[in-house]
């Protein structure tokens, strides 16, 4: 059983006649809280969320109108469907029919 702090060659601070240093304040567990800052000026008003009020009443720009005309058909949104050609299916079925008819 070793005494690490007791007689390790260094006299304690209370033995020299100096008052003991105040015990450091224990820290809580976890992340320390952010210090509150006092506001320096007028608080700015909070901006509203979402779409601006009059945005739907505006007419589309000229560039957007041209793009809509050039697009033509309306394509569905999201991932495009897997493209399988009917022509390929048709050709393979014709080849199968020819091979079957030649065997007979």
Short mmCIF file of C-alpha atoms in Angstrom, two decimals:
data_model
loop_
_atom_site.label_atom_id
_atom_site.label_comp_id
_atom_site.label_asym_id
_atom_site.label_seq_id
_atom_site.Cartn_x
_atom_site.Cartn_y
_atom_site.Cartn_z
CA UNK A 1 0.00 0.00 0.00
CA UNK A 2 1.86 3.06 -1.20
CA UNK A 3 1.10 6.58 -0.08
CA UNK A 4 1.42 8.65 -3.22
CA UNK A 5 0.19 12.04 -2.09
CA UNK A 6 1.23 11.98 1.54
CA UNK A 7 5.00 11.85 1.90
CA UNK A 8 6.33 12.09 -1.65
CA UNK A 9 9.01 14.66 -0.81
CA UNK A 10 6.84 17.76 -1.32
CA UNK A 11 5.38 19.55 1.69
CA UNK A 12 1.69 20.31 1.51
CA UNK A 13 0.50 23.88 0.95
CA UNK A 14 -1.23 24.05 4.34
CA UNK A 15 2.05 23.23 6.12
CA UNK A 16 3.73 26.36 4.69
CA UNK A 17 1.16 28.66 6.24
CA UNK A 18 -0.56 29.62 3.00
CA UNK A 19 -4.32 29.33 2.87
CA UNK A 20 -5.56 26.41 0.85
CA UNK A 21 -6.69 27.28 -2.67
CA UNK A 22 -10.45 27.18 -3.13
CA UNK A 23 -11.60 23.87 -4.48
CA UNK A 24 -12.27 24.04 -8.22
CA UNK A 25 -15.92 23.83 -9.16
CA UNK A 26 -16.87 20.38 -10.37
CA UNK A 27 -17.88 20.21 -13.98
CA UNK A 28 -21.07 18.53 -15.00
CA UNK A 29 -21.10 15.63 -17.40
CA UNK A 30 -21.53 16.15 -21.13
CA UNK A 31 -21.03 19.16 -23.34
CA UNK A 32 -20.82 22.52 -21.57
CA UNK A 33 -23.68 24.91 -22.19
CA UNK A 34 -23.24 27.93 -24.43
CA UNK A 35 -22.90 31.23 -22.57
CA UNK A 36 -25.85 33.57 -23.08
CA UNK A 37 -24.88 36.74 -24.94
CA UNK A 38 -26.74 39.92 -24.18
CA UNK A 39 -28.29 41.53 -27.27
CA UNK A 40 -26.29 44.54 -28.43
CA UNK A 41 -28.97 46.22 -30.54
CA UNK A 42 -32.56 45.83 -31.67
CA UNK A 43 -33.61 42.24 -32.11
CA UNK A 44 -34.31 41.55 -35.76
CA UNK A 45 -37.80 40.20 -36.51
CA UNK A 46 -38.00 36.53 -37.39
CA UNK A 47 -38.43 35.84 -41.08
CA UNK A 48 -41.46 33.75 -42.04
CA UNK A 49 -40.90 30.23 -43.28
CA UNK A 50 -42.13 28.69 -46.49
CA UNK A 51 -43.33 30.20 -49.73
CA UNK A 52 -43.67 33.98 -49.93
CA UNK A 53 -47.27 35.24 -49.85
CA UNK A 54 -47.67 36.71 -53.35
CA UNK A 55 -45.43 34.28 -55.21
CA UNK A 56 -48.21 32.20 -56.79
CA UNK A 57 -49.95 35.18 -58.38
CA UNK A 58 -46.96 36.10 -60.55
CA UNK A 59 -46.95 35.18 -64.22
CA UNK A 60 -44.08 32.95 -65.38
CA UNK A 61 -41.07 34.60 -67.01
CA UNK A 62 -40.55 34.57 -70.78
CA UNK A 63 -37.75 32.02 -70.52
CA UNK A 64 -39.98 29.66 -68.55
CA UNK A 65 -42.77 30.03 -71.12
CA UNK A 66 -40.41 29.19 -74.00
CA UNK A 67 -39.12 26.17 -72.14
CA UNK A 68 -42.67 24.92 -71.52
CA UNK A 69 -43.53 25.24 -75.21
CA UNK A 70 -40.36 23.47 -76.33
CA UNK A 71 -40.83 20.56 -73.95
CA UNK A 72 -43.97 19.26 -75.66
CA UNK A 73 -45.05 16.14 -73.80
CA UNK A 74 -45.06 16.12 -70.04
CA UNK A 75 -42.76 13.50 -68.57
CA UNK A 76 -43.50 11.85 -65.23
CA UNK A 77 -41.37 12.79 -62.25
CA UNK A 78 -38.99 10.45 -60.47
CA UNK A 79 -36.90 7.58 -61.72
CA UNK A 80 -37.52 6.77 -65.38
CA UNK A 81 -39.07 3.44 -66.22
CA UNK A 82 -36.89 0.68 -67.61
CA UNK A 83 -36.99 1.02 -71.38
CA UNK A 84 -37.75 -2.25 -73.14
CA UNK A 85 -38.27 -2.02 -76.86
CA UNK A 86 -41.34 -3.68 -78.29
CA UNK A 87 -39.44 -3.99 -81.56
CA UNK A 88 -36.88 -6.32 -79.97
CA UNK A 89 -39.64 -8.47 -78.51
CA UNK A 90 -41.37 -8.60 -81.88
CA UNK A 91 -38.17 -9.58 -83.76
CA UNK A 92 -37.33 -12.36 -81.31
CA UNK A 93 -40.84 -13.77 -81.57
CA UNK A 94 -40.58 -13.76 -85.40
CA UNK A 95 -37.26 -15.61 -85.26
CA UNK A 96 -38.77 -18.19 -82.93
CA UNK A 97 -41.72 -18.67 -85.28
CA UNK A 98 -39.39 -19.12 -88.29
CA UNK A 99 -37.25 -21.73 -86.52
CA UNK A 100 -40.33 -23.64 -85.41
CA UNK A 101 -41.83 -23.59 -88.91
CA UNK A 102 -38.52 -24.74 -90.50
CA UNK A 103 -38.30 -27.71 -88.13
CA UNK A 104 -41.71 -28.98 -89.26
#
